Amino acid sequence: AQSVTQLDSHVSVSEGTPVLLRCNYSSSYSPSLFWYVQHPNKGLQLLLKYTSAATLVKGINGFEAEFKKSETSFHLTKPSAHMSDAAEYFCVVTENSGYSTLTFGKGTMLLVSP
Amino acid sequence: EAGVTQFPSHSVIEKGQTVTLRCDPISGHDNLYWYRRVMGKEIKFLLHFVKESKQDESGMPNNRFLAERTGGTYSTLKVQPAELEDSGVYFCASSQALALNYGYTFGSGTRLTVV
């Protein structure tokens, strides 16, 4: 079985300050992990993915995430927030065992103030 | 390359009516998925097509939901009759292969409101 917990429903930052969105996962098998972002009235856009290669994954728009097996975490970070980063972010897990569906976290709303 | 397209973007219907949602995947993507997010909840899996066949429909909530993918191209999701708890955003996604290294491409979703 697989599950994912996003530890914060809302995160507020000021423009130019670092962003940290936290995600913990549970998986019976070796997982693949993703972060998706949804801007208002837009689809889910893939930010980055971890699929058992390098543990530090770089994505689009300056985001990156580190897979830490010992901590079962996959936190999303960005050194400096932009106003355009304001959106909802989803941590997603799937298992590398044949067929497996995506399991989503509840989402974290990122608010960026000037 | 065109993305995953969903129609309509919004739909408001009365309880008891029928609604049909449509998803056009990326051309050449054999795998098509439906997911749903009801208010305040996680996005949850509904079903998965491989070409025209249902690979997994374990997430379909009940028999009021019917999904089809004739000819392995676009897919429809029909809700009949609609109930209040069916309100939410319905997402479609497609992928070339079984996901992992390719990722899934999602559509913008259909926001369904049942009143």
mmCIF file of C-alpha atoms in Angstrom:
data_model
loop_
_atom_site.group_PDB
_atom_site.id
_atom_site.type_symbol
_atom_site.label_atom_id
_atom_site.label_comp_id
_atom_site.label_asym_id
_atom_site.label_seq_id
_atom_site.Cartn_x
_atom_site.Cartn_y
_atom_site.Cartn_z
ATOM 1 C CA ALA A 1 0.000 0.000 0.000
ATOM 2 C CA GLN A 2 1.128 3.543 -0.598
ATOM 3 C CA SER A 3 0.218 6.866 0.959
ATOM 4 C CA VAL A 4 1.481 10.413 1.077
ATOM 5 C CA THR A 5 1.132 13.123 3.700
ATOM 6 C CA GLN A 6 1.601 16.786 2.982
ATOM 7 C CA LEU A 7 2.307 18.299 6.333
ATOM 8 C CA ASP A 8 0.986 21.793 5.660
ATOM 9 C CA SER A 9 -2.297 22.736 4.036
ATOM 10 C CA HIS A 10 -1.110 26.336 3.570
ATOM 11 C CA VAL A 11 2.339 27.925 3.440
ATOM 12 C CA SER A 12 2.850 31.693 3.305
ATOM 13 C CA VAL A 13 6.133 33.274 2.248
ATOM 14 C CA SER A 14 7.324 36.656 1.120
ATOM 15 C CA GLU A 15 8.638 37.168 -2.370
ATOM 16 C CA GLY A 16 12.362 36.484 -2.464
ATOM 17 C CA THR A 17 12.402 34.184 0.572
ATOM 18 C CA PRO A 18 12.922 30.418 0.487
ATOM 19 C CA VAL A 19 10.087 27.962 -0.033
ATOM 20 C CA LEU A 20 9.751 24.623 1.759
ATOM 21 C CA LEU A 21 6.776 22.347 1.135
ATOM 22 C CA ARG A 22 6.911 19.154 3.152
ATOM 23 C CA CYS A 23 5.915 15.685 2.046
ATOM 24 C CA ASN A 24 6.235 12.296 3.699
ATOM 25 C CA TYR A 25 5.369 9.055 1.973
ATOM 26 C CA SER A 26 4.728 5.431 2.736
ATOM 27 C CA SER A 27 5.259 2.662 0.234
ATOM 28 C CA SER A 28 5.553 -1.119 0.363
ATOM 29 C CA TYR A 29 7.869 -1.097 -2.630
ATOM 30 C CA SER A 30 10.474 1.190 -4.092
ATOM 31 C CA PRO A 31 8.520 4.346 -4.844
ATOM 32 C CA SER A 32 8.491 6.909 -7.578
ATOM 33 C CA LEU A 33 7.623 10.372 -6.342
ATOM 34 C CA PHE A 34 6.371 13.458 -8.107
ATOM 35 C CA TRP A 35 5.461 17.019 -7.367
ATOM 36 C CA TYR A 36 2.681 18.601 -9.383
ATOM 37 C CA VAL A 37 1.497 22.193 -9.336
ATOM 38 C CA GLN A 38 -1.903 23.587 -10.161
ATOM 39 C CA HIS A 39 -2.347 27.246 -10.888
ATOM 40 C CA PRO A 40 -5.897 28.657 -10.771
ATOM 41 C CA ASN A 41 -8.026 27.369 -13.633
ATOM 42 C CA LYS A 42 -5.127 25.388 -15.050
ATOM 43 C CA GLY A 43 -4.295 21.704 -15.243
ATOM 44 C CA LEU A 44 -1.884 19.767 -13.087
ATOM 45 C CA GLN A 45 1.651 20.472 -14.260
ATOM 46 C CA LEU A 46 4.574 18.179 -13.467
ATOM 47 C CA LEU A 47 7.289 20.045 -11.541
ATOM 48 C CA LEU A 48 9.723 17.201 -11.012
ATOM 49 C CA LYS A 49 9.976 13.461 -10.486
ATOM 50 C CA TYR A 50 12.117 10.950 -8.647
ATOM 51 C CA THR A 51 12.333 7.481 -10.193
ATOM 52 C CA SER A 52 15.251 5.805 -8.359
ATOM 53 C CA ALA A 53 18.074 7.724 -10.000
ATOM 54 C CA ALA A 54 19.711 10.736 -8.325
ATOM 55 C CA THR A 55 18.187 11.543 -4.947
ATOM 56 C CA LEU A 56 18.359 15.307 -5.518
ATOM 57 C CA VAL A 57 15.966 16.125 -8.301
ATOM 58 C CA LYS A 58 15.818 19.434 -10.097
ATOM 59 C CA GLY A 59 12.615 20.555 -11.706
ATOM 60 C CA ILE A 60 11.191 23.470 -13.585
ATOM 61 C CA ASN A 61 11.081 27.073 -12.376
ATOM 62 C CA GLY A 62 13.942 26.618 -9.914
ATOM 63 C CA PHE A 63 12.265 23.982 -7.753
ATOM 64 C CA GLU A 64 14.061 20.942 -6.447
ATOM 65 C CA ALA A 65 13.337 18.056 -4.108
ATOM 66 C CA GLU A 66 15.448 15.545 -2.240
ATOM 67 C CA PHE A 67 14.454 11.931 -1.779
ATOM 68 C CA LYS A 68 15.424 10.788 1.728
ATOM 69 C CA LYS A 69 14.653 7.136 2.189
ATOM 70 C CA SER A 70 15.647 7.079 5.863
ATOM 71 C CA GLU A 71 13.178 9.844 6.603
ATOM 72 C CA THR A 72 10.581 8.756 4.000
ATOM 73 C CA SER A 73 10.467 12.350 2.869
ATOM 74 C CA PHE A 74 10.412 14.198 -0.437
ATOM 75 C CA HIS A 75 10.292 17.879 0.471
ATOM 76 C CA LEU A 76 10.039 20.528 -2.236
ATOM 77 C CA THR A 77 12.239 23.610 -2.019
ATOM 78 C CA LYS A 78 13.038 26.759 -3.913
ATOM 79 C CA PRO A 79 15.671 29.309 -2.858
ATOM 80 C CA SER A 80 13.668 32.405 -3.714
ATOM 81 C CA ALA A 81 9.910 32.634 -4.165
ATOM 82 C CA HIS A 82 8.286 34.577 -6.993
ATOM 83 C CA MET A 83 4.761 35.879 -7.057
ATOM 84 C CA SER A 84 4.054 33.512 -9.929
ATOM 85 C CA ASP A 85 4.774 30.531 -7.659
ATOM 86 C CA ALA A 86 1.496 31.080 -5.816
ATOM 87 C CA ALA A 87 -0.482 27.921 -6.542
ATOM 88 C CA GLU A 88 -1.464 24.576 -5.075
ATOM 89 C CA TYR A 89 1.216 21.890 -4.919
ATOM 90 C CA PHE A 90 0.651 18.139 -4.778
ATOM 91 C CA CYS A 91 3.058 15.450 -3.681
ATOM 92 C CA VAL A 92 2.348 12.165 -5.447
ATOM 93 C CA VAL A 93 3.626 8.613 -4.962
ATOM 94 C CA THR A 94 3.425 5.495 -7.042
ATOM 95 C CA GLU A 95 5.095 2.136 -6.565
ATOM 96 C CA ASN A 96 7.664 0.590 -8.867
ATOM 97 C CA SER A 97 5.994 -2.788 -8.813
ATOM 98 C CA GLY A 98 4.273 -3.536 -12.082
ATOM 99 C CA TYR A 99 1.056 -1.630 -12.339
ATOM 100 C CA SER A 100 0.312 1.027 -9.743
ATOM 101 C CA THR A 101 -1.847 4.112 -9.704
ATOM 102 C CA LEU A 102 -0.889 7.564 -8.465
ATOM 103 C CA THR A 103 -1.666 8.447 -4.870
ATOM 104 C CA PHE A 104 -1.970 12.158 -4.175
ATOM 105 C CA GLY A 105 -1.459 14.165 -1.040
ATOM 106 C CA LYS A 106 -4.129 16.632 0.005
ATOM 107 C CA GLY A 107 -2.207 19.538 -1.458
ATOM 108 C CA THR A 108 -0.412 22.565 -0.068
ATOM 109 C CA MET A 109 -1.521 26.037 -1.034
ATOM 110 C CA LEU A 110 1.475 28.337 -1.429
ATOM 111 C CA LEU A 111 0.750 32.007 -0.837
ATOM 112 C CA VAL A 112 3.378 34.550 -1.868
ATOM 113 C CA SER A 113 3.170 38.106 -0.601
ATOM 114 C CA PRO A 114 5.031 41.110 -2.039
ATOM 115 C CA GLU B 1 2.254 18.819 -29.285
ATOM 116 C CA ALA B 2 -1.303 19.341 -28.092
ATOM 117 C CA GLY B 3 -1.917 18.512 -24.461
ATOM 118 C CA VAL B 4 -4.723 16.607 -22.809
ATOM 119 C CA THR B 5 -8.003 18.360 -23.495
ATOM 120 C CA GLN B 6 -11.118 18.118 -21.389
ATOM 121 C CA PHE B 7 -14.638 19.272 -22.167
ATOM 122 C CA PRO B 8 -16.497 21.045 -20.737
ATOM 123 C CA SER B 9 -14.376 23.082 -18.370
ATOM 124 C CA HIS B 10 -17.371 23.693 -16.121
ATOM 125 C CA SER B 11 -20.766 22.053 -15.801
ATOM 126 C CA VAL B 12 -23.636 22.855 -13.480
ATOM 127 C CA ILE B 13 -26.488 20.356 -13.444
ATOM 128 C CA GLU B 14 -29.389 19.483 -11.234
ATOM 129 C CA LYS B 15 -29.489 16.414 -9.075
ATOM 130 C CA GLY B 16 -30.867 13.518 -11.073
ATOM 131 C CA GLN B 17 -29.672 14.773 -14.437
ATOM 132 C CA THR B 18 -27.054 13.167 -16.608
ATOM 133 C CA VAL B 19 -23.692 14.663 -17.472
ATOM 134 C CA THR B 20 -21.009 13.446 -19.840
ATOM 135 C CA LEU B 21 -17.422 14.544 -19.531
ATOM 136 C CA ARG B 22 -14.974 14.113 -22.353
ATOM 137 C CA CYS B 23 -11.218 13.707 -22.450
ATOM 138 C CA ASP B 24 -8.974 13.845 -25.491
ATOM 139 C CA PRO B 25 -5.553 12.412 -24.624
ATOM 140 C CA ILE B 26 -2.282 13.247 -26.291
ATOM 141 C CA SER B 27 -2.140 11.519 -29.652
ATOM 142 C CA GLY B 28 -0.388 8.166 -29.409
ATOM 143 C CA HIS B 29 -0.875 7.787 -25.659
ATOM 144 C CA ASP B 30 -2.358 4.369 -25.046
ATOM 145 C CA ASN B 31 -2.884 4.958 -21.339
ATOM 146 C CA LEU B 32 -5.715 7.187 -20.195
ATOM 147 C CA TYR B 33 -6.663 7.827 -16.599
ATOM 148 C CA TRP B 34 -9.535 9.523 -14.807
ATOM 149 C CA TYR B 35 -9.078 11.106 -11.396
ATOM 150 C CA ARG B 36 -11.432 13.134 -9.252
ATOM 151 C CA ARG B 37 -11.136 15.676 -6.502
ATOM 152 C CA VAL B 38 -14.172 16.311 -4.369
ATOM 153 C CA MET B 39 -14.272 19.385 -2.157
ATOM 154 C CA GLY B 40 -11.652 19.327 0.566
ATOM 155 C CA LYS B 41 -10.407 15.858 -0.296
ATOM 156 C CA GLU B 42 -7.438 14.361 -2.103
ATOM 157 C CA ILE B 43 -7.347 13.766 -5.808
ATOM 158 C CA LYS B 44 -8.343 10.128 -6.187
ATOM 159 C CA PHE B 45 -8.019 7.567 -8.935
ATOM 160 C CA LEU B 46 -11.161 6.484 -10.758
ATOM 161 C CA LEU B 47 -10.026 4.271 -13.605
ATOM 162 C CA HIS B 48 -7.398 3.468 -16.187
ATOM 163 C CA PHE B 49 -7.734 2.550 -19.852
ATOM 164 C CA VAL B 50 -5.111 0.867 -21.971
ATOM 165 C CA LYS B 51 -6.258 1.647 -25.469
ATOM 166 C CA GLU B 52 -9.951 0.789 -25.398
ATOM 167 C CA SER B 53 -9.784 -1.701 -22.541
ATOM 168 C CA LYS B 54 -10.348 -0.963 -18.883
ATOM 169 C CA GLN B 55 -7.158 -1.942 -17.071
ATOM 170 C CA ASP B 56 -8.368 -0.912 -13.641
ATOM 171 C CA GLU B 57 -11.690 0.555 -12.576
ATOM 172 C CA SER B 58 -11.304 -0.055 -8.869
ATOM 173 C CA GLY B 59 -11.752 3.631 -8.077
ATOM 174 C CA MET B 60 -15.139 4.068 -9.668
ATOM 175 C CA PRO B 61 -17.450 5.037 -6.807
ATOM 176 C CA ASN B 62 -20.616 3.253 -7.947
ATOM 177 C CA ASN B 63 -22.585 2.121 -10.968
ATOM 178 C CA ARG B 64 -23.850 5.613 -11.700
ATOM 179 C CA PHE B 65 -20.481 6.240 -13.321
ATOM 180 C CA LEU B 66 -19.771 4.812 -16.759
ATOM 181 C CA ALA B 67 -16.528 5.338 -18.636
ATOM 182 C CA GLU B 68 -15.866 4.458 -22.235
ATOM 183 C CA ARG B 69 -13.032 4.792 -24.658
ATOM 184 C CA THR B 70 -14.248 3.716 -28.041
ATOM 185 C CA GLY B 71 -11.482 3.075 -30.549
ATOM 186 C CA GLY B 72 -8.823 3.828 -27.996
ATOM 187 C CA THR B 73 -8.855 7.562 -28.653
ATOM 188 C CA TYR B 74 -10.979 9.947 -26.613
ATOM 189 C CA SER B 75 -12.804 8.886 -23.482
ATOM 190 C CA THR B 76 -16.103 9.845 -21.928
ATOM 191 C CA LEU B 77 -17.214 9.646 -18.329
ATOM 192 C CA LYS B 78 -20.951 9.674 -17.824
ATOM 193 C CA VAL B 79 -22.652 10.262 -14.501
ATOM 194 C CA GLN B 80 -26.271 9.129 -14.468
ATOM 195 C CA PRO B 81 -28.130 10.151 -12.395
ATOM 196 C CA ALA B 82 -25.930 12.779 -10.788
ATOM 197 C CA GLU B 83 -25.995 13.227 -7.021
ATOM 198 C CA LEU B 84 -24.825 16.149 -4.895
ATOM 199 C CA GLU B 85 -21.735 14.253 -3.716
ATOM 200 C CA ASP B 86 -20.539 13.914 -7.300
ATOM 201 C CA SER B 87 -19.568 17.578 -7.317
ATOM 202 C CA GLY B 88 -15.864 18.117 -7.758
ATOM 203 C CA VAL B 89 -13.141 18.448 -10.329
ATOM 204 C CA TYR B 90 -12.621 15.555 -12.717
ATOM 205 C CA PHE B 91 -9.143 15.230 -14.173
ATOM 206 C CA CYS B 92 -8.007 13.187 -17.103
ATOM 207 C CA ALA B 93 -4.404 12.195 -17.734
ATOM 208 C CA SER B 94 -2.581 10.254 -20.400
ATOM 209 C CA SER B 95 0.805 8.609 -20.710
ATOM 210 C CA GLN B 96 2.814 6.765 -23.317
ATOM 211 C CA ALA B 97 3.621 3.811 -21.138
ATOM 212 C CA LEU B 98 2.969 2.734 -17.595
ATOM 213 C CA ALA B 99 3.923 6.074 -16.209
ATOM 214 C CA LEU B 100 7.053 6.111 -14.305
ATOM 215 C CA ASN B 101 9.795 7.378 -16.506
ATOM 216 C CA TYR B 102 7.444 9.251 -18.775
ATOM 217 C CA GLY B 103 5.135 10.819 -16.270
ATOM 218 C CA TYR B 104 1.533 11.628 -16.765
ATOM 219 C CA THR B 105 0.148 14.661 -18.583
ATOM 220 C CA PHE B 106 -2.993 16.006 -17.007
ATOM 221 C CA GLY B 107 -5.785 18.046 -18.519
ATOM 222 C CA SER B 108 -7.196 21.196 -16.956
ATOM 223 C CA GLY B 109 -10.086 19.316 -15.444
ATOM 224 C CA THR B 110 -13.856 19.609 -15.568
ATOM 225 C CA ARG B 111 -15.446 21.301 -12.604
ATOM 226 C CA LEU B 112 -18.798 19.606 -12.000
ATOM 227 C CA THR B 113 -21.352 21.177 -9.723
ATOM 228 C CA VAL B 114 -24.514 19.268 -8.893
ATOM 229 C CA VAL B 115 -27.251 21.411 -7.332
#
